[in-house]
PDB file of C-alpha atoms in Angstrom:
ATOM      1  CA  ARG S   1       0.000   0.000   0.000  1.00 74.00           C
ATOM      2  CA  ILE S   2       1.163   3.497  -0.869  1.00 80.00           C
ATOM      3  CA  LYS S   3      -0.155   6.528   0.978  1.00 81.00           C
ATOM      4  CA  PHE S   4      -1.154   9.322  -1.352  1.00 82.00           C
ATOM      5  CA  SER S   5      -1.715  12.930  -0.366  1.00 85.00           C
ATOM      6  CA  ILE S   6      -3.511  15.650  -2.327  1.00 87.00           C
ATOM      7  CA  ASP S   7      -4.327  19.003  -0.785  1.00 88.00           C
ATOM      8  CA  ALA S   8      -5.865  20.662  -3.852  1.00 91.00           C
ATOM      9  CA  VAL S   9      -6.471  20.124  -7.568  1.00 90.00           C
ATOM     10  CA  GLY S  10      -5.417  21.837 -10.798  1.00 89.00           C
ATOM     11  CA  ASP S  11      -3.570  25.158 -10.550  1.00 88.00           C
ATOM     12  CA  HIS S  12      -4.206  25.249  -6.825  1.00 91.00           C
ATOM     13  CA  ALA S  13      -2.342  21.955  -6.353  1.00 88.00           C
ATOM     14  CA  SER S  14       0.546  23.197  -8.452  1.00 87.00           C
ATOM     15  CA  PHE S  15       0.812  26.352  -6.346  1.00 90.00           C
ATOM     16  CA  ILE S  16       0.453  24.627  -2.968  1.00 89.00           C
ATOM     17  CA  ARG S  17       3.002  21.943  -3.791  1.00 84.00           C
ATOM     18  CA  TYR S  18       5.244  23.944  -6.107  1.00 84.00           C
ATOM     19  CA  PRO S  19       6.883  22.772  -8.346  1.00 86.00           C
ATOM     20  CA  THR S  20       4.546  19.757  -8.571  1.00 82.00           C
ATOM     21  CA  ASP S  21       2.751  19.354 -11.862  1.00 86.00           C
ATOM     22  CA  TRP S  22      -0.972  18.636 -11.387  1.00 88.00           C
ATOM     23  CA  ASN S  23      -1.272  16.355 -14.422  1.00 88.00           C
ATOM     24  CA  LEU S  24       1.616  14.195 -13.249  1.00 89.00           C
ATOM     25  CA  LEU S  25       0.128  13.984  -9.753  1.00 87.00           C
ATOM     26  CA  ARG S  26      -3.320  13.063 -11.126  1.00 87.00           C
ATOM     27  CA  ASN S  27      -1.901  10.427 -13.480  1.00 88.00           C
ATOM     28  CA  ASN S  28       0.156   8.871 -10.689  1.00 88.00           C
ATOM     29  CA  LEU S  29      -2.922   8.634  -8.475  1.00 87.00           C
ATOM     30  CA  LYS S  30      -4.953   7.008 -11.262  1.00 87.00           C
ATOM     31  CA  PHE S  31      -2.163   4.502 -11.842  1.00 90.00           C
ATOM     32  CA  LEU S  32      -1.906   3.632  -8.132  1.00 89.00           C
ATOM     33  CA  VAL S  33      -5.684   3.208  -7.818  1.00 88.00           C
ATOM     34  CA  ASN S  34      -5.993   1.117 -10.979  1.00 87.00           C
ATOM     35  CA  GLU S  35      -3.110  -1.125  -9.877  1.00 90.00           C
ATOM     36  CA  GLY S  36      -4.675  -1.598  -6.428  1.00 88.00           C
ATOM     37  CA  MET S  37      -1.764   0.047  -4.650  1.00 91.00           C
ATOM     38  CA  THR S  38      -3.817   2.703  -2.866  1.00 87.00           C
ATOM     39  CA  ASN S  39      -7.426   3.449  -2.041  1.00 87.00           C
ATOM     40  CA  THR S  40      -7.086   6.607   0.015  1.00 86.00           C
ATOM     41  CA  ILE S  41      -6.147  10.234  -0.368  1.00 87.00           C
ATOM     42  CA  HIS S  42      -4.737  11.885   2.709  1.00 89.00           C
ATOM     43  CA  ILE S  43      -5.896  15.486   2.806  1.00 90.00           C
ATOM     44  CA  THR S  44      -4.207  17.949   5.118  1.00 90.00           C
ATOM     45  CA  THR S  45      -6.513  20.864   5.767  1.00 92.00           C
ATOM     46  CA  SER S  46      -4.852  24.202   6.429  1.00 94.00           C
ATOM     47  CA  LEU S  47      -5.274  27.893   5.729  1.00 96.00           C
ATOM     48  CA  ILE S  48      -3.454  27.265   2.449  1.00 95.00           C
ATOM     49  CA  ASN S  49      -6.072  24.971   0.920  1.00 94.00           C
ATOM     50  CA  LEU S  50      -9.259  25.516   2.952  1.00 93.00           C
ATOM     51  CA  PRO S  51     -10.888  27.840   0.379  1.00 93.00           C
ATOM     52  CA  VAL S  52     -10.496  25.338  -2.482  1.00 92.00           C
ATOM     53  CA  LEU S  53     -10.675  21.985  -0.750  1.00 89.00           C
ATOM     54  CA  TYR S  54     -14.236  21.282  -1.942  1.00 86.00           C
ATOM     55  CA  GLU S  55     -12.843  21.211  -5.490  1.00 88.00           C
ATOM     56  CA  LEU S  56     -11.376  17.790  -4.666  1.00 86.00           C
ATOM     57  CA  VAL S  57     -14.904  16.389  -4.497  1.00 83.00           C
ATOM     58  CA  GLU S  58     -15.823  18.035  -7.791  1.00 82.00           C
ATOM     59  CA  TRP S  59     -12.671  16.624  -9.375  1.00 85.00           C
ATOM     60  CA  ILE S  60     -13.195  13.089  -8.084  1.00 81.00           C
ATOM     61  CA  GLN S  61     -16.750  13.113  -9.472  1.00 78.00           C
ATOM     62  CA  GLY S  62     -15.387  13.943 -12.910  1.00 76.00           C
ATOM     63  CA  GLU S  63     -13.005  10.976 -12.942  1.00 74.00           C
ATOM     64  CA  ASP S  64     -13.734   7.416 -14.023  1.00 67.00           C
ATOM     65  CA  ASP S  65     -15.893   5.085 -11.916  1.00 63.00           C
ATOM     66  CA  ASN S  66     -12.968   3.102 -10.543  1.00 66.00           C
ATOM     67  CA  ILE S  67     -11.509   6.171  -8.850  1.00 75.00           C
ATOM     68  CA  ILE S  68     -14.889   7.485  -7.672  1.00 70.00           C
ATOM     69  CA  GLN S  69     -15.789   4.149  -6.062  1.00 74.00           C
ATOM     70  CA  THR S  70     -12.315   3.410  -4.715  1.00 80.00           C
ATOM     71  CA  ILE S  71     -10.922   6.588  -3.212  1.00 83.00           C
ATOM     72  CA  LYS S  72     -11.683   7.341   0.405  1.00 85.00           C
ATOM     73  CA  PRO S  73     -10.395  10.630   1.820  1.00 88.00           C
ATOM     74  CA  VAL S  74      -8.479  10.591   5.100  1.00 88.00           C
ATOM     75  CA  PRO S  75      -8.739  13.942   6.894  1.00 88.00           C
ATOM     76  CA  ASN S  76      -5.788  15.541   8.647  1.00 88.00           C
ATOM     77  CA  LEU S  77      -5.630  18.930  10.295  1.00 88.00           C
ATOM     78  CA  VAL S  78      -2.385  20.827  10.127  1.00 89.00           C
ATOM     79  CA  GLY S  79      -0.990  21.273  13.620  1.00 81.00           C
ATOM     80  CA  ARG S  80       2.415  22.727  12.929  1.00 86.00           C
ATOM     81  CA  PRO S  81       3.302  25.362  12.175  1.00 91.00           C
ATOM     82  CA  SER S  82       0.399  26.801  14.134  1.00 92.00           C
ATOM     83  CA  GLU S  83       0.141  29.749  11.723  1.00 94.00           C
ATOM     84  CA  MET S  84      -1.315  27.315   9.167  1.00 94.00           C
ATOM     85  CA  SER S  85      -4.173  26.126  11.401  1.00 93.00           C
ATOM     86  CA  ILE S  86      -7.732  26.748  10.199  1.00 92.00           C
ATOM     87  CA  SER S  87      -8.726  27.489  13.803  1.00 90.00           C
ATOM     88  CA  ASN S  88      -6.961  30.843  13.372  1.00 94.00           C
ATOM     89  CA  LEU S  89     -10.028  31.989  11.425  1.00 94.00           C
ATOM     90  CA  GLY S  90     -12.291  31.557  14.430  1.00 91.00           C
ATOM     91  CA  ALA S  91     -15.935  32.231  13.631  1.00 90.00           C
ATOM     92  CA  TYR S  92     -14.941  33.506  10.170  1.00 93.00           C
ATOM     93  CA  ILE S  93     -14.325  29.936   9.037  1.00 90.00           C
ATOM     94  CA  GLY S  94     -17.863  29.649   7.668  1.00 86.00           C
ATOM     95  CA  GLU S  95     -16.982  32.072   4.878  1.00 88.00           C
ATOM     96  CA  PHE S  96     -14.435  29.582   3.579  1.00 89.00           C
ATOM     97  CA  THR S  97     -16.349  26.312   4.060  1.00 84.00           C
ATOM     98  CA  LYS S  98     -19.758  27.284   2.646  1.00 76.00           C
ATOM     99  CA  ASP S  99     -19.011  25.384  -0.572  1.00 76.00           C
ATOM    100  CA  TRP S 100     -19.170  22.128   1.418  1.00 73.00           C
ATOM    101  CA  ASN S 101     -22.951  22.484   1.593  1.00 66.00           C
ATOM    102  CA  PHE S 102     -23.441  21.158  -1.943  1.00 64.00           C
ATOM    103  CA  ALA S 103     -25.559  18.016  -2.068  1.00 56.00           C
ATOM    104  CA  SER S 104     -23.959  15.602  -4.519  1.00 72.00           C
ATOM    105  CA  VAL S 105     -21.087  14.171  -2.487  1.00 76.00           C
ATOM    106  CA  PRO S 106     -20.111  10.599  -3.428  1.00 78.00           C
ATOM    107  CA  GLU S 107     -20.919   8.128  -0.642  1.00 80.00           C
ATOM    108  CA  ASN S 108     -17.262   7.407   0.105  1.00 81.00           C
ATOM    109  CA  TRP S 109     -16.693  11.176   0.564  1.00 84.00           C
ATOM    110  CA  GLN S 110     -19.745  11.781   2.771  1.00 84.00           C
ATOM    111  CA  GLU S 111     -17.850  11.256   6.025  1.00 86.00           C
ATOM    112  CA  PHE S 112     -15.157  13.704   4.923  1.00 86.00           C
ATOM    113  CA  SER S 113     -17.768  16.256   3.875  1.00 84.00           C
ATOM    114  CA  ASN S 114     -19.549  15.924   7.219  1.00 85.00           C
ATOM    115  CA  TRP S 115     -16.206  16.324   8.985  1.00 86.00           C
ATOM    116  CA  MET S 116     -15.517  19.557   7.107  1.00 84.00           C
ATOM    117  CA  LEU S 117     -18.968  20.936   7.923  1.00 83.00           C
ATOM    118  CA  SER S 118     -18.682  19.962  11.590  1.00 84.00           C
ATOM    119  CA  LEU S 119     -15.323  21.746  11.860  1.00 82.00           C
ATOM    120  CA  SER S 120     -16.916  24.807  10.372  1.00 81.00           C
ATOM    121  CA  ASN S 121     -20.005  24.668  12.575  1.00 80.00           C
ATOM    122  CA  GLN S 122     -18.025  24.084  15.755  1.00 78.00           C
ATOM    123  CA  GLN S 123     -15.558  26.879  15.046  1.00 77.00           C
ATOM    124  CA  SER S 124     -18.241  29.273  13.780  1.00 74.00           C
ATOM    125  CA  SER S 125     -20.112  29.131  17.063  1.00 74.00           C
ATOM    126  CA  THR S 126     -17.215  29.555  19.459  1.00 75.00           C
ATOM    127  CA  GLY S 127     -14.012  30.547  17.720  1.00 80.00           C
ATOM    128  CA  THR S 128     -12.125  33.795  18.006  1.00 90.00           C
ATOM    129  CA  ALA S 129      -9.803  34.754  15.162  1.00 93.00           C
ATOM    130  CA  ASP S 130      -6.094  34.740  16.008  1.00 95.00           C
ATOM    131  CA  LYS S 131      -5.124  37.909  14.183  1.00 96.00           C
ATOM    132  CA  ASP S 132      -1.392  37.626  14.886  1.00 97.00           C
ATOM    133  CA  LYS S 133      -1.225  34.132  13.378  1.00 96.00           C
ATOM    134  CA  LEU S 134      -3.315  35.202  10.393  1.00 97.00           C
ATOM    135  CA  LYS S 135      -0.880  38.068   9.770  1.00 97.00           C
ATOM    136  CA  LYS S 136       2.048  35.632   9.944  1.00 97.00           C
ATOM    137  CA  PHE S 137       0.292  33.306   7.523  1.00 97.00           C
ATOM    138  CA  VAL S 138      -0.346  36.105   5.005  1.00 97.00           C
ATOM    139  CA  HIS S 139       3.291  37.209   5.300  1.00 97.00           C
ATOM    140  CA  TYR S 140       4.449  33.609   4.769  1.00 96.00           C
ATOM    141  CA  ILE S 141       2.249  32.914   1.732  1.00 96.00           C
ATOM    142  CA  ASN S 142       3.381  36.107   0.021  1.00 96.00           C
ATOM    143  CA  TRP S 143       7.013  35.211   0.734  1.00 96.00           C
ATOM    144  CA  TYR S 144       6.406  31.680  -0.583  1.00 95.00           C
ATOM    145  CA  ALA S 145       4.996  32.971  -3.869  1.00 95.00           C
ATOM    146  CA  GLN S 146       7.792  35.501  -4.278  1.00 96.00           C
ATOM    147  CA  ALA S 147      10.556  33.024  -3.363  1.00 95.00           C
ATOM    148  CA  ASN S 148       9.250  30.505  -5.897  1.00 93.00           C
ATOM    149  CA  ASN S 149       8.518  33.179  -8.493  1.00 94.00           C
ATOM    150  CA  VAL S 150       4.911  31.965  -8.852  1.00 92.00           C
ATOM    151  CA  GLU S 151       1.598  33.768  -8.819  1.00 93.00           C
ATOM    152  CA  ILE S 152      -0.984  32.939  -6.209  1.00 95.00           C
ATOM    153  CA  PRO S 153      -4.031  31.633  -8.125  1.00 95.00           C
ATOM    154  CA  THR S 154      -6.917  34.137  -8.143  1.00 95.00           C
ATOM    155  CA  LYS S 155      -9.313  32.184  -5.933  1.00 94.00           C
ATOM    156  CA  LEU S 156      -6.606  31.621  -3.329  1.00 96.00           C
ATOM    157  CA  ALA S 157      -5.420  35.229  -3.546  1.00 97.00           C
ATOM    158  CA  LYS S 158      -8.961  36.432  -2.796  1.00 97.00           C
ATOM    159  CA  ALA S 159      -9.151  34.151   0.235  1.00 96.00           C
ATOM    160  CA  TYR S 160      -5.711  35.166   1.487  1.00 97.00           C
ATOM    161  CA  ASN S 161      -6.668  38.834   1.075  1.00 97.00           C
ATOM    162  CA  ARG S 162      -9.732  38.119   3.191  1.00 97.00           C
ATOM    163  CA  TYR S 163      -7.502  36.514   5.825  1.00 97.00           C
ATOM    164  CA  ALA S 164      -5.489  39.764   5.843  1.00 97.00           C
ATOM    165  CA  GLU S 165      -8.670  41.818   6.256  1.00 97.00           C
ATOM    166  CA  ILE S 166      -9.689  39.682   9.230  1.00 96.00           C
ATOM    167  CA  ALA S 167      -6.214  39.996  10.725  1.00 96.00           C
ATOM    168  CA  ASN S 168      -6.296  43.783  10.390  1.00 95.00           C
ATOM    169  CA  SER S 169      -9.877  44.318  11.604  1.00 92.00           C
TER     170      SER S 169
END
């Protein structure tokens, strides 16, 4: 068995795991699934990928039946560095998880979807934003893009700008 980890799809995956090529990653996963070498995707949820994580479900639904029926997501929450933690958003987390409310989640992804929504609901009712850690995250992600000479994809840039607004409110 080989453990496989995907934290985003398409351009978002290429940015998050620079210099990874999304097509190569996708093809390797398909190969491993079709050869029976893996049946899970480990997904680490962090401030980096939270705004686009639901796209994994959309992607998996667009793939062939073998992958749809085989893949089971394994949730992980980033713990270190603490600046990456989604809990830093506090009650604002709902803004970034609303896309998980779509109805057509494959059965093998239902538990993961419910997990995402429960994180959001729990944090939305009690959480306080950690503005210092959000500022550090925004500083880090801008440094990361500049150091790698890559552009932050538009959807992620909008989310990261919102993180900055929360941090500076």
